[in-house]
Every structure is written in structure tokens, then in C-alpha cells.
Amino acid sequence: MTRSKMLLQVIGKALWVRPGKLLLSVAALTVGATLASAFLSLYFDLPEKMSAEFRTLGPNLIMAPRGDGQTFPASVVAQVADINGDVSRLPWLYAVGRADGRDVILGGTELAHLARMHPSWKGLPPAPAAEGLIAGEKAAEVFGWQPGEAVRIAYGEGEISLPLTGIVSTGGSEDSQLLVPLATLQSLTGQAGRLSLIQLAAPGTAAEVESTWRQMAASVANFPEVEIRALRPVLESEARVVMKVRGLMLGLAGIVLALVVLSVLTNVSGRILDRQKDIGVMKALGGSDASIAHFFLAETAAQALFAAALGFGVGFALAQVAAERIFHSAITMRWDVAAAVTGITLGVALIATVLPSRWIRRMDPAVILRGE
């Protein structure tokens, strides 16, 4: 019988002779592997998921007049599309008009695209009328309007009547505004071809949005009337939340793995003490301290491999459930996570085995075999 076959036979016998200790060790390693798999699966997908959640807050960049300017040419919109086709855009023109004898802010925009840029807004009509009006909930309450009414708004000497197609709740300044079709407001105010700002929603993580912003800012440098600004609160909040959640996950994983190391270390220590006579016999037959230590390392490594395979599957399932509950989307199985979980589980198992294996050197076979 070769040395490797004998080692496998001894390990196999040892694993099944003491099933209680085997199950405790495998259970501890599986818990560590499960949490490592769940945390790592979420860790790598977290920036993408958080970015998707933050996109529901609305735009993260704006194109606005440079300096003290109030408006800029609408032709710049075409330049934005040429710079980065993935960036969603929504043009706006603002003016102070009158309704029922009261001053009110009028916001002209592409009403059909409001839901795409602002998915968190509530009350947007599914298909806004081409010549309709949407009122913010505070404005509608002040004027006492209900959907379906005809609303007359005036600017300067001009006056138009539009049907109220919806009342929107935004949680922002738009709650006190009247939203009308962009072309209608441009015509009413005599500012055809002019805009007050363009809201931009760049996809990607905070770092990717930052890069897009810099590229776009450089690309519109030739337009002296406009500049691209980053909405810092949105970008910084996203980066801060991602860093905090990632840090919390790593901290919890570290604590759990430390507890797993202690559990397996205690288990291996008990196995070594239980097998003092076996160790004494192996030493008496010429076995070296290193070869005996390798036996325990191989035994624990076999348990770790099984625990890693089981833990990776269970951990991925838990991460999938968490992603569905929190982000309402699935995560992708990553084989680099499987490799990392295997490496972490083996590392934990070997660390927990190396320390108690040092006791083997201190064991005197003569003393052990005499029963002293």
C-alpha cells in the first residue's frame, strides 16, 4: 500500500470513528463558508444594486447656465446625446406665471418622460396628454383643483387653458409647481428654443458617474453658456452608503470567521487529546512530528472542502433571497466567489489546526504508551 493510499484510509476511518466531533467541525466550517458566500456575493453586487436604487431618486447631473445666465440654447441637448448615449436627459424651462390671480412657478418639460427620470414620483398619469397640465400636490391643494378641470395660466399678456391631467407628489419643490409641456411654455413665454436646465441621469456607480461627469464637462467646454454640475449630495450619499454597508459586512464576516476559528481549534485540540495513544503508536513506529501533523491537517482540509461546497450553495441562496427582498432583483452566481469561499474555509481550517498540532512535538510516546 502506498503512503498516500494509507493516509486516505486512515483519514477516512478517523472521520467516521468519531462522527460527533466530525459533525461539530463541519457544522462550524459550514457556517463560516455560508456567511462568507452570502456576504461576498452581496459585496460584489452591492455597488450595482445601490446604484440602481439611487437612480430612483432622480437625476445625478444637471446642465445649467454658466454664471448668472438664466437660459441657454436648446440645441445643446443634441450635444449631450452625442457625448454619451447612455445618459438619460430631461430638458426644463422655468417661468413665474399666474393662475387664478396668484403667482405660481411654471415648469415646462417633456411630460411623457417624467416617470423615466423620476420613478419615485407618485401620481404621474400613465400617458400624459400632449397639451395637458400636471399640478404639484401643494399647488393643487392651494387652488382647490381636481383632475379633469380646465386650468387657465397666464404669463405677461398671454394666457392659455389646459386640462389638469394629474396631481403629483414629489417630496420636492415640484409639489408647488405646475408642470406643462415644454413647447407650450416656450411659446407662452416667447422663449422658443431656450431652456433653464437639463436634468441628466448617468448610469453606473458613484465613481462611474463621476467619470461621466468629467467627460461631459470637458465636452461642453466649447459652449460658453452652459456647464455640467454634479449633484454632490446624491453621489456622496451613494458612495457613503456603499462604503458603510461594505464595511459592516466585512466586519461581521471577520467576527464570524474568528468564532469559527476558535470553534474548530477547540475541536481539533479535543481530537488530538483523544488520540494521544494513536499519536504515541505512530511516533513509536517512526512517524515524524511533521507527518503526524500533516495527517490532522489533511483530515481538517477534507472537512473544509466539503463545508466550502455546501456553504457556497447555501450562502448564495441566502444572498439571492436578500437581494430579492431588498433590491427586488437577482444577483449573479460568481465563480470567483466560490474560489474565495473555498480559500477562506481552507485557511480558517488550517489556521485552527496548525496551532494545536504543535502539541504533537511535546508528546513523548514512551510516556503515552505507559499510560502516564
mmCIF file of C-alpha atoms in Angstrom:
data_model
loop_
_atom_site.group_PDB
_atom_site.id
_atom_site.type_symbol
_atom_site.label_atom_id
_atom_site.label_comp_id
_atom_site.label_asym_id
_atom_site.label_seq_id
_atom_site.Cartn_x
_atom_site.Cartn_y
_atom_site.Cartn_z
ATOM 1 C CA MET A 1 0.000 0.000 0.000
ATOM 2 C CA THR A 2 1.398 3.386 -0.974
ATOM 3 C CA ARG A 3 1.825 6.155 1.564
ATOM 4 C CA SER A 4 -0.908 8.302 0.005
ATOM 5 C CA LYS A 5 -3.424 5.437 -0.021
ATOM 6 C CA MET A 6 -2.634 4.626 3.587
ATOM 7 C CA LEU A 7 -3.109 8.282 4.517
ATOM 8 C CA LEU A 8 -6.504 8.375 2.802
ATOM 9 C CA GLN A 9 -7.543 5.151 4.539
ATOM 10 C CA VAL A 10 -6.502 6.462 7.951
ATOM 11 C CA ILE A 11 -8.279 9.780 7.356
ATOM 12 C CA GLY A 12 -11.435 8.046 6.162
ATOM 13 C CA LYS A 13 -11.503 5.798 9.204
ATOM 14 C CA ALA A 14 -10.836 8.700 11.558
ATOM 15 C CA LEU A 15 -13.678 10.725 10.068
ATOM 16 C CA TRP A 16 -16.265 8.029 10.677
ATOM 17 C CA VAL A 17 -14.994 6.679 14.001
ATOM 18 C CA ARG A 18 -15.887 9.920 15.813
ATOM 19 C CA PRO A 19 -18.943 11.254 13.923
ATOM 20 C CA GLY A 20 -19.938 13.658 16.722
ATOM 21 C CA LYS A 21 -16.736 15.658 16.566
ATOM 22 C CA LEU A 22 -16.790 15.409 12.781
ATOM 23 C CA LEU A 23 -20.255 16.958 12.589
ATOM 24 C CA LEU A 24 -19.339 19.761 15.001
ATOM 25 C CA SER A 25 -16.273 20.674 12.985
ATOM 26 C CA VAL A 26 -18.083 20.506 9.639
ATOM 27 C CA ALA A 27 -21.009 22.500 11.048
ATOM 28 C CA ALA A 28 -18.727 25.294 12.258
ATOM 29 C CA LEU A 29 -16.873 25.427 8.944
ATOM 30 C CA THR A 30 -20.154 25.353 7.002
ATOM 31 C CA VAL A 31 -21.500 28.314 8.983
ATOM 32 C CA GLY A 32 -18.353 30.264 8.173
ATOM 33 C CA ALA A 33 -18.482 29.277 4.496
ATOM 34 C CA THR A 34 -22.193 30.131 4.266
ATOM 35 C CA LEU A 35 -21.752 33.619 5.675
ATOM 36 C CA ALA A 36 -18.628 34.211 3.594
ATOM 37 C CA SER A 37 -20.522 33.157 0.458
ATOM 38 C CA ALA A 38 -23.551 35.318 1.266
ATOM 39 C CA PHE A 39 -21.503 38.376 2.210
ATOM 40 C CA LEU A 40 -19.147 38.127 -0.765
ATOM 41 C CA SER A 41 -21.993 37.563 -3.228
ATOM 42 C CA LEU A 42 -23.712 40.703 -1.949
ATOM 43 C CA TYR A 43 -20.410 42.574 -1.538
ATOM 44 C CA PHE A 44 -19.520 42.395 -5.226
ATOM 45 C CA ASP A 45 -23.063 43.129 -6.452
ATOM 46 C CA LEU A 46 -23.719 45.855 -3.883
ATOM 47 C CA PRO A 47 -22.441 48.878 -5.889
ATOM 48 C CA GLU A 48 -24.578 47.947 -8.898
ATOM 49 C CA LYS A 49 -27.670 47.308 -6.768
ATOM 50 C CA MET A 50 -27.208 50.506 -4.762
ATOM 51 C CA SER A 51 -26.689 52.496 -7.966
ATOM 52 C CA ALA A 52 -29.982 51.167 -9.302
ATOM 53 C CA GLU A 53 -31.717 52.168 -6.061
ATOM 54 C CA PHE A 54 -30.201 55.660 -6.126
ATOM 55 C CA ARG A 55 -31.312 56.107 -9.729
ATOM 56 C CA THR A 56 -34.887 56.104 -8.417
ATOM 57 C CA LEU A 57 -34.032 59.365 -6.626
ATOM 58 C CA GLY A 58 -33.818 61.121 -9.983
ATOM 59 C CA PRO A 59 -31.002 62.898 -11.818
ATOM 60 C CA ASN A 60 -27.410 62.914 -10.597
ATOM 61 C CA LEU A 61 -26.117 65.576 -13.005
ATOM 62 C CA ILE A 62 -27.556 68.791 -14.424
ATOM 63 C CA MET A 63 -26.659 71.053 -17.321
ATOM 64 C CA ALA A 64 -27.273 74.638 -16.256
ATOM 65 C CA PRO A 65 -26.457 78.155 -17.476
ATOM 66 C CA ARG A 66 -22.935 79.264 -16.681
ATOM 67 C CA GLY A 67 -22.534 82.194 -14.308
ATOM 68 C CA ASP A 68 -25.571 84.457 -13.926
ATOM 69 C CA GLY A 69 -27.304 83.241 -17.079
ATOM 70 C CA GLN A 70 -30.959 82.245 -16.848
ATOM 71 C CA THR A 71 -31.372 80.174 -20.016
ATOM 72 C CA PHE A 72 -29.298 78.595 -22.796
ATOM 73 C CA PRO A 73 -29.970 77.258 -26.320
ATOM 74 C CA ALA A 74 -31.953 74.020 -26.519
ATOM 75 C CA SER A 75 -29.630 72.884 -29.310
ATOM 76 C CA VAL A 76 -27.177 71.801 -26.605
ATOM 77 C CA VAL A 77 -29.443 68.798 -25.902
ATOM 78 C CA ALA A 78 -28.257 67.196 -29.138
ATOM 79 C CA GLN A 79 -24.659 67.605 -27.999
ATOM 80 C CA VAL A 80 -25.431 65.799 -24.740
ATOM 81 C CA ALA A 81 -26.803 62.836 -26.689
ATOM 82 C CA ASP A 82 -23.645 62.722 -28.795
ATOM 83 C CA ILE A 83 -21.383 62.746 -25.743
ATOM 84 C CA ASN A 84 -22.844 59.688 -24.034
ATOM 85 C CA GLY A 85 -25.832 57.829 -25.423
ATOM 86 C CA ASP A 86 -26.445 56.041 -22.078
ATOM 87 C CA VAL A 87 -27.237 59.261 -20.197
ATOM 88 C CA SER A 88 -30.956 59.977 -19.845
ATOM 89 C CA ARG A 89 -31.875 63.635 -20.196
ATOM 90 C CA LEU A 90 -34.897 65.786 -19.417
ATOM 91 C CA PRO A 91 -34.995 69.461 -20.506
ATOM 92 C CA TRP A 92 -36.717 72.116 -18.400
ATOM 93 C CA LEU A 93 -37.788 75.737 -18.784
ATOM 94 C CA TYR A 94 -38.984 77.661 -15.733
ATOM 95 C CA ALA A 95 -41.071 80.818 -15.535
ATOM 96 C CA VAL A 96 -43.216 82.605 -12.969
ATOM 97 C CA GLY A 97 -46.775 82.846 -14.247
ATOM 98 C CA ARG A 98 -50.224 83.354 -12.775
ATOM 99 C CA ALA A 99 -53.174 81.092 -12.113
ATOM 100 C CA ASP A 100 -56.438 82.284 -10.576
ATOM 101 C CA GLY A 101 -54.779 85.619 -9.859
ATOM 102 C CA ARG A 102 -51.876 84.069 -7.908
ATOM 103 C CA ASP A 103 -48.238 83.786 -8.853
ATOM 104 C CA VAL A 104 -47.078 80.234 -9.461
ATOM 105 C CA ILE A 105 -43.925 78.613 -10.819
ATOM 106 C CA LEU A 106 -44.423 77.014 -14.223
ATOM 107 C CA GLY A 107 -42.143 74.142 -15.181
ATOM 108 C CA GLY A 108 -42.083 73.234 -18.844
ATOM 109 C CA THR A 109 -40.719 69.788 -19.680
ATOM 110 C CA GLU A 110 -41.340 66.589 -21.627
ATOM 111 C CA LEU A 111 -44.208 65.248 -19.527
ATOM 112 C CA ALA A 112 -44.107 61.805 -21.139
ATOM 113 C CA HIS A 113 -40.539 61.279 -19.866
ATOM 114 C CA LEU A 114 -41.079 62.379 -16.264
ATOM 115 C CA ALA A 115 -41.663 58.844 -14.990
ATOM 116 C CA ARG A 116 -38.398 57.612 -16.506
ATOM 117 C CA MET A 117 -36.309 60.380 -14.933
ATOM 118 C CA HIS A 118 -38.240 60.471 -11.637
ATOM 119 C CA PRO A 119 -39.555 56.936 -10.938
ATOM 120 C CA SER A 120 -40.196 57.792 -7.278
ATOM 121 C CA TRP A 121 -42.748 60.499 -8.076
ATOM 122 C CA LYS A 122 -46.288 59.449 -7.202
ATOM 123 C CA GLY A 123 -49.424 60.314 -9.113
ATOM 124 C CA LEU A 124 -47.964 60.790 -12.575
ATOM 125 C CA PRO A 125 -50.573 59.930 -15.232
ATOM 126 C CA PRO A 126 -49.566 56.824 -17.229
ATOM 127 C CA ALA A 127 -49.901 58.676 -20.535
ATOM 128 C CA PRO A 128 -49.802 62.473 -20.043
ATOM 129 C CA ALA A 129 -51.817 64.412 -22.602
ATOM 130 C CA ALA A 130 -49.794 66.296 -25.194
ATOM 131 C CA GLU A 131 -51.478 69.545 -24.122
ATOM 132 C CA GLY A 132 -52.257 68.720 -20.511
ATOM 133 C CA LEU A 133 -51.071 70.085 -17.180
ATOM 134 C CA ILE A 134 -49.790 68.267 -14.087
ATOM 135 C CA ALA A 135 -50.061 70.068 -10.754
ATOM 136 C CA GLY A 136 -47.918 69.516 -7.689
ATOM 137 C CA GLU A 137 -49.986 68.329 -4.730
ATOM 138 C CA LYS A 138 -49.402 71.526 -2.717
ATOM 139 C CA ALA A 139 -50.338 73.745 -5.653
ATOM 140 C CA ALA A 140 -53.475 71.692 -6.332
ATOM 141 C CA GLU A 141 -54.465 71.969 -2.669
ATOM 142 C CA VAL A 142 -53.965 75.748 -2.611
ATOM 143 C CA PHE A 143 -56.026 76.297 -5.764
ATOM 144 C CA GLY A 144 -58.574 73.581 -4.938
ATOM 145 C CA TRP A 145 -58.168 71.826 -8.281
ATOM 146 C CA GLN A 146 -59.205 68.304 -9.210
ATOM 147 C CA PRO A 147 -58.092 66.224 -12.226
ATOM 148 C CA GLY A 148 -60.216 66.903 -15.281
ATOM 149 C CA GLU A 149 -60.667 70.626 -14.624
ATOM 150 C CA ALA A 150 -59.564 73.239 -17.136
ATOM 151 C CA VAL A 151 -56.822 75.429 -15.671
ATOM 152 C CA ARG A 152 -56.079 78.884 -17.048
ATOM 153 C CA ILE A 153 -52.496 80.072 -16.685
ATOM 154 C CA ALA A 154 -51.083 83.411 -17.780
ATOM 155 C CA TYR A 155 -47.657 84.882 -18.460
ATOM 156 C CA GLY A 156 -47.296 88.522 -19.383
ATOM 157 C CA GLU A 157 -50.033 89.320 -21.876
ATOM 158 C CA GLY A 158 -50.501 85.696 -22.919
ATOM 159 C CA GLU A 159 -52.996 83.260 -21.458
ATOM 160 C CA ILE A 160 -53.812 79.597 -22.169
ATOM 161 C CA SER A 161 -56.177 76.959 -20.820
ATOM 162 C CA LEU A 162 -55.006 73.385 -20.209
ATOM 163 C CA PRO A 163 -56.796 70.326 -18.780
ATOM 164 C CA LEU A 164 -55.473 69.113 -15.415
ATOM 165 C CA THR A 165 -54.444 65.515 -16.142
ATOM 166 C CA GLY A 166 -52.858 64.620 -12.808
ATOM 167 C CA ILE A 167 -51.691 65.676 -9.355
ATOM 168 C CA VAL A 168 -48.171 64.583 -8.490
ATOM 169 C CA SER A 169 -46.397 64.094 -5.159
ATOM 170 C CA THR A 170 -42.613 64.525 -5.430
ATOM 171 C CA GLY A 171 -41.377 65.377 -1.961
ATOM 172 C CA GLY A 172 -39.563 68.357 -3.518
ATOM 173 C CA SER A 173 -40.123 71.845 -4.846
ATOM 174 C CA GLU A 174 -42.171 70.463 -7.746
ATOM 175 C CA ASP A 175 -45.056 69.932 -5.303
ATOM 176 C CA SER A 176 -45.682 73.689 -5.505
ATOM 177 C CA GLN A 177 -45.289 73.960 -9.281
ATOM 178 C CA LEU A 178 -47.422 73.486 -12.370
ATOM 179 C CA LEU A 179 -45.824 71.200 -14.953
ATOM 180 C CA VAL A 180 -46.747 71.916 -18.560
ATOM 181 C CA PRO A 181 -45.478 70.744 -21.965
ATOM 182 C CA LEU A 182 -42.120 72.315 -22.790
ATOM 183 C CA ALA A 183 -43.177 73.618 -26.204
ATOM 184 C CA THR A 184 -46.300 75.182 -24.682
ATOM 185 C CA LEU A 185 -44.331 77.147 -22.084
ATOM 186 C CA GLN A 186 -41.694 78.177 -24.624
ATOM 187 C CA SER A 187 -44.447 79.574 -26.829
ATOM 188 C CA LEU A 188 -46.267 81.276 -23.931
ATOM 189 C CA THR A 189 -43.110 82.984 -22.639
ATOM 190 C CA GLY A 190 -41.653 83.796 -26.044
ATOM 191 C CA GLN A 191 -38.541 81.715 -25.336
ATOM 192 C CA ALA A 192 -38.661 79.271 -28.211
ATOM 193 C CA GLY A 193 -35.506 77.179 -28.360
ATOM 194 C CA ARG A 194 -34.395 78.160 -24.826
ATOM 195 C CA LEU A 195 -34.016 76.042 -21.669
ATOM 196 C CA SER A 196 -33.383 76.725 -17.982
ATOM 197 C CA LEU A 197 -31.620 73.413 -17.324
ATOM 198 C CA ILE A 198 -31.323 69.801 -18.423
ATOM 199 C CA GLN A 199 -31.562 67.039 -15.842
ATOM 200 C CA LEU A 200 -29.192 64.144 -16.543
ATOM 201 C CA ALA A 201 -29.185 60.606 -15.132
ATOM 202 C CA ALA A 202 -25.874 58.847 -15.762
ATOM 203 C CA PRO A 203 -25.849 55.077 -15.100
ATOM 204 C CA GLY A 204 -23.225 53.257 -13.054
ATOM 205 C CA THR A 205 -21.626 53.511 -9.636
ATOM 206 C CA ALA A 206 -20.706 56.785 -7.961
ATOM 207 C CA ALA A 207 -17.178 56.542 -9.384
ATOM 208 C CA GLU A 208 -18.503 55.846 -12.889
ATOM 209 C CA VAL A 209 -20.931 58.764 -12.651
ATOM 210 C CA GLU A 210 -18.058 60.984 -11.518
ATOM 211 C CA SER A 211 -16.055 59.907 -14.574
ATOM 212 C CA THR A 212 -19.027 60.542 -16.884
ATOM 213 C CA TRP A 213 -19.482 63.988 -15.364
ATOM 214 C CA ARG A 214 -15.859 64.928 -16.007
ATOM 215 C CA GLN A 215 -16.039 63.699 -19.603
ATOM 216 C CA MET A 216 -19.259 65.602 -20.252
ATOM 217 C CA ALA A 217 -17.979 68.750 -18.562
ATOM 218 C CA ALA A 218 -14.915 68.690 -20.810
ATOM 219 C CA SER A 219 -17.055 68.049 -23.899
ATOM 220 C CA VAL A 220 -19.300 71.093 -23.346
ATOM 221 C CA ALA A 221 -16.386 73.381 -22.551
ATOM 222 C CA ASN A 222 -16.790 74.866 -26.039
ATOM 223 C CA PHE A 223 -20.267 76.099 -25.110
ATOM 224 C CA PRO A 224 -19.672 79.264 -23.056
ATOM 225 C CA GLU A 225 -23.294 79.474 -21.942
ATOM 226 C CA VAL A 226 -23.549 76.133 -20.144
ATOM 227 C CA GLU A 227 -21.787 73.908 -17.644
ATOM 228 C CA ILE A 228 -22.312 70.399 -16.257
ATOM 229 C CA ARG A 229 -22.730 70.149 -12.498
ATOM 230 C CA ALA A 230 -22.732 67.039 -10.347
ATOM 231 C CA LEU A 231 -25.441 66.759 -7.721
ATOM 232 C CA ARG A 232 -22.964 66.089 -4.929
ATOM 233 C CA PRO A 233 -25.469 65.031 -2.244
ATOM 234 C CA VAL A 234 -26.662 62.157 -4.461
ATOM 235 C CA LEU A 235 -23.175 60.976 -5.450
ATOM 236 C CA GLU A 236 -21.698 61.350 -1.976
ATOM 237 C CA SER A 237 -24.669 59.664 -0.307
ATOM 238 C CA GLU A 238 -24.381 56.702 -2.661
ATOM 239 C CA ALA A 239 -20.634 56.321 -2.094
ATOM 240 C CA ARG A 240 -21.028 56.741 1.670
ATOM 241 C CA VAL A 241 -23.826 54.177 1.949
ATOM 242 C CA VAL A 242 -21.946 51.627 -0.171
ATOM 243 C CA MET A 243 -18.774 52.049 1.899
ATOM 244 C CA LYS A 244 -20.635 51.753 5.203
ATOM 245 C CA VAL A 245 -22.583 48.666 4.163
ATOM 246 C CA ARG A 246 -19.468 47.015 2.744
ATOM 247 C CA GLY A 247 -17.525 47.825 5.900
ATOM 248 C CA LEU A 248 -20.304 46.412 8.073
ATOM 249 C CA MET A 249 -20.405 43.221 6.011
ATOM 250 C CA LEU A 250 -16.631 42.755 6.217
ATOM 251 C CA GLY A 251 -16.675 43.430 9.958
ATOM 252 C CA LEU A 252 -19.429 40.889 10.595
ATOM 253 C CA ALA A 253 -17.691 38.344 8.372
ATOM 254 C CA GLY A 254 -14.440 38.856 10.284
ATOM 255 C CA ILE A 255 -16.146 38.329 13.647
ATOM 256 C CA VAL A 256 -17.932 35.188 12.458
ATOM 257 C CA LEU A 257 -14.761 33.716 10.951
ATOM 258 C CA ALA A 258 -12.859 34.417 14.172
ATOM 259 C CA LEU A 259 -15.521 32.500 16.107
ATOM 260 C CA VAL A 260 -15.309 29.661 13.566
ATOM 261 C CA VAL A 261 -11.523 29.516 14.046
ATOM 262 C CA LEU A 262 -11.990 29.235 17.815
ATOM 263 C CA SER A 263 -14.646 26.543 17.406
ATOM 264 C CA VAL A 264 -12.571 24.430 15.018
ATOM 265 C CA LEU A 265 -9.425 24.996 17.099
ATOM 266 C CA THR A 266 -11.223 23.657 20.166
ATOM 267 C CA ASN A 267 -12.499 20.703 18.145
ATOM 268 C CA VAL A 268 -9.051 19.843 16.751
ATOM 269 C CA SER A 269 -7.489 20.198 20.194
ATOM 270 C CA GLY A 270 -10.007 17.722 21.549
ATOM 271 C CA ARG A 271 -9.302 15.296 18.704
ATOM 272 C CA ILE A 272 -5.566 15.446 19.335
ATOM 273 C CA LEU A 273 -6.030 14.794 23.051
ATOM 274 C CA ASP A 274 -8.429 11.919 22.303
ATOM 275 C CA ARG A 275 -5.836 10.337 20.015
ATOM 276 C CA GLN A 276 -2.822 10.575 22.243
ATOM 277 C CA LYS A 277 -2.381 6.800 22.158
ATOM 278 C CA ASP A 278 -2.657 6.741 18.356
ATOM 279 C CA ILE A 279 -0.075 9.517 18.150
ATOM 280 C CA GLY A 280 2.176 7.628 20.573
ATOM 281 C CA VAL A 281 1.957 4.477 18.431
ATOM 282 C CA MET A 282 2.719 6.418 15.232
ATOM 283 C CA LYS A 283 5.724 8.061 16.873
ATOM 284 C CA ALA A 284 6.941 4.713 18.224
ATOM 285 C CA LEU A 285 6.723 3.268 14.694
ATOM 286 C CA GLY A 286 8.936 6.064 13.381
ATOM 287 C CA GLY A 287 6.387 8.647 12.333
ATOM 288 C CA SER A 288 7.760 12.181 12.406
ATOM 289 C CA ASP A 289 6.025 15.106 14.081
ATOM 290 C CA ALA A 290 5.518 16.717 10.660
ATOM 291 C CA SER A 291 3.908 13.637 9.098
ATOM 292 C CA ILE A 292 1.534 13.231 12.045
ATOM 293 C CA ALA A 293 0.638 16.941 11.881
ATOM 294 C CA HIS A 294 0.003 16.537 8.148
ATOM 295 C CA PHE A 295 -2.464 13.788 8.983
ATOM 296 C CA PHE A 296 -4.542 16.184 11.103
ATOM 297 C CA LEU A 297 -4.189 18.939 8.521
ATOM 298 C CA ALA A 298 -5.407 16.616 5.761
ATOM 299 C CA GLU A 299 -8.317 15.476 7.909
ATOM 300 C CA THR A 300 -9.433 19.049 8.594
ATOM 301 C CA ALA A 301 -8.853 20.069 4.967
ATOM 302 C CA ALA A 302 -11.209 17.312 3.807
ATOM 303 C CA GLN A 303 -13.868 18.650 6.154
ATOM 304 C CA ALA A 304 -13.206 22.204 4.936
ATOM 305 C CA LEU A 305 -13.653 21.274 1.271
ATOM 306 C CA PHE A 306 -16.995 19.637 1.984
ATOM 307 C CA ALA A 307 -18.080 22.598 4.135
ATOM 308 C CA ALA A 308 -16.985 25.084 1.444
ATOM 309 C CA ALA A 309 -19.045 23.365 -1.253
ATOM 310 C CA LEU A 310 -22.112 23.174 0.980
ATOM 311 C CA GLY A 311 -21.658 26.678 2.397
ATOM 312 C CA PHE A 312 -21.215 28.281 -1.014
ATOM 313 C CA GLY A 313 -24.532 26.895 -2.228
ATOM 314 C CA VAL A 314 -26.452 27.807 0.923
ATOM 315 C CA GLY A 315 -24.797 31.234 1.133
ATOM 316 C CA PHE A 316 -25.619 32.067 -2.470
ATOM 317 C CA ALA A 317 -29.250 31.080 -1.870
ATOM 318 C CA LEU A 318 -29.413 33.368 1.187
ATOM 319 C CA ALA A 319 -27.814 36.220 -0.768
ATOM 320 C CA GLN A 320 -30.348 35.690 -3.552
ATOM 321 C CA VAL A 321 -33.235 35.922 -1.084
ATOM 322 C CA ALA A 322 -31.751 39.070 0.479
ATOM 323 C CA ALA A 323 -31.265 40.702 -2.935
ATOM 324 C CA GLU A 324 -34.848 39.905 -3.928
ATOM 325 C CA ARG A 325 -36.222 41.285 -0.655
ATOM 326 C CA ILE A 326 -34.083 44.452 -0.543
ATOM 327 C CA PHE A 327 -33.354 45.332 -4.163
ATOM 328 C CA HIS A 328 -36.138 43.377 -5.945
ATOM 329 C CA SER A 329 -33.601 41.897 -8.361
ATOM 330 C CA ALA A 330 -31.463 38.781 -8.593
ATOM 331 C CA ILE A 331 -27.706 38.501 -8.181
ATOM 332 C CA THR A 332 -25.362 36.608 -10.464
ATOM 333 C CA MET A 333 -23.516 33.491 -9.341
ATOM 334 C CA ARG A 334 -19.799 34.276 -9.408
ATOM 335 C CA TRP A 335 -17.231 31.514 -9.568
ATOM 336 C CA ASP A 336 -14.588 33.830 -8.154
ATOM 337 C CA VAL A 337 -16.742 33.935 -5.018
ATOM 338 C CA ALA A 338 -16.735 30.118 -4.963
ATOM 339 C CA ALA A 339 -12.930 30.140 -5.183
ATOM 340 C CA ALA A 340 -12.716 32.786 -2.450
ATOM 341 C CA VAL A 341 -15.064 30.840 -0.162
ATOM 342 C CA THR A 342 -13.015 27.671 -0.674
ATOM 343 C CA GLY A 343 -9.801 29.526 0.064
ATOM 344 C CA ILE A 344 -11.231 31.232 3.155
ATOM 345 C CA THR A 345 -12.667 27.979 4.523
ATOM 346 C CA LEU A 346 -9.405 26.115 3.956
ATOM 347 C CA GLY A 347 -7.474 28.982 5.514
ATOM 348 C CA VAL A 348 -9.691 29.020 8.591
ATOM 349 C CA ALA A 349 -9.416 25.240 8.929
ATOM 350 C CA LEU A 350 -5.634 25.195 8.551
ATOM 351 C CA ILE A 351 -5.109 28.075 10.996
ATOM 352 C CA ALA A 352 -7.291 26.289 13.535
ATOM 353 C CA THR A 353 -5.316 23.048 13.024
ATOM 354 C CA VAL A 354 -1.750 24.346 12.927
ATOM 355 C CA LEU A 355 -1.831 25.791 16.439
ATOM 356 C CA PRO A 356 -2.958 22.657 18.343
ATOM 357 C CA SER A 357 -0.807 20.457 16.068
ATOM 358 C CA ARG A 358 2.250 21.960 17.751
ATOM 359 C CA TRP A 359 1.364 19.897 20.846
ATOM 360 C CA ILE A 360 2.351 16.776 18.913
ATOM 361 C CA ARG A 361 6.020 17.711 19.287
ATOM 362 C CA ARG A 362 5.711 17.696 23.076
ATOM 363 C CA MET A 363 4.159 14.233 23.263
ATOM 364 C CA ASP A 364 6.556 11.533 24.440
ATOM 365 C CA PRO A 365 5.476 8.137 23.003
ATOM 366 C CA ALA A 366 7.037 6.216 25.920
ATOM 367 C CA VAL A 367 5.082 8.213 28.487
ATOM 368 C CA ILE A 368 1.853 7.960 26.490
ATOM 369 C CA LEU A 369 2.080 4.195 25.909
ATOM 370 C CA ARG A 370 2.800 3.555 29.607
ATOM 371 C CA GLY A 371 -0.420 5.428 30.347
ATOM 372 C CA GLU A 372 1.274 8.093 32.443
#
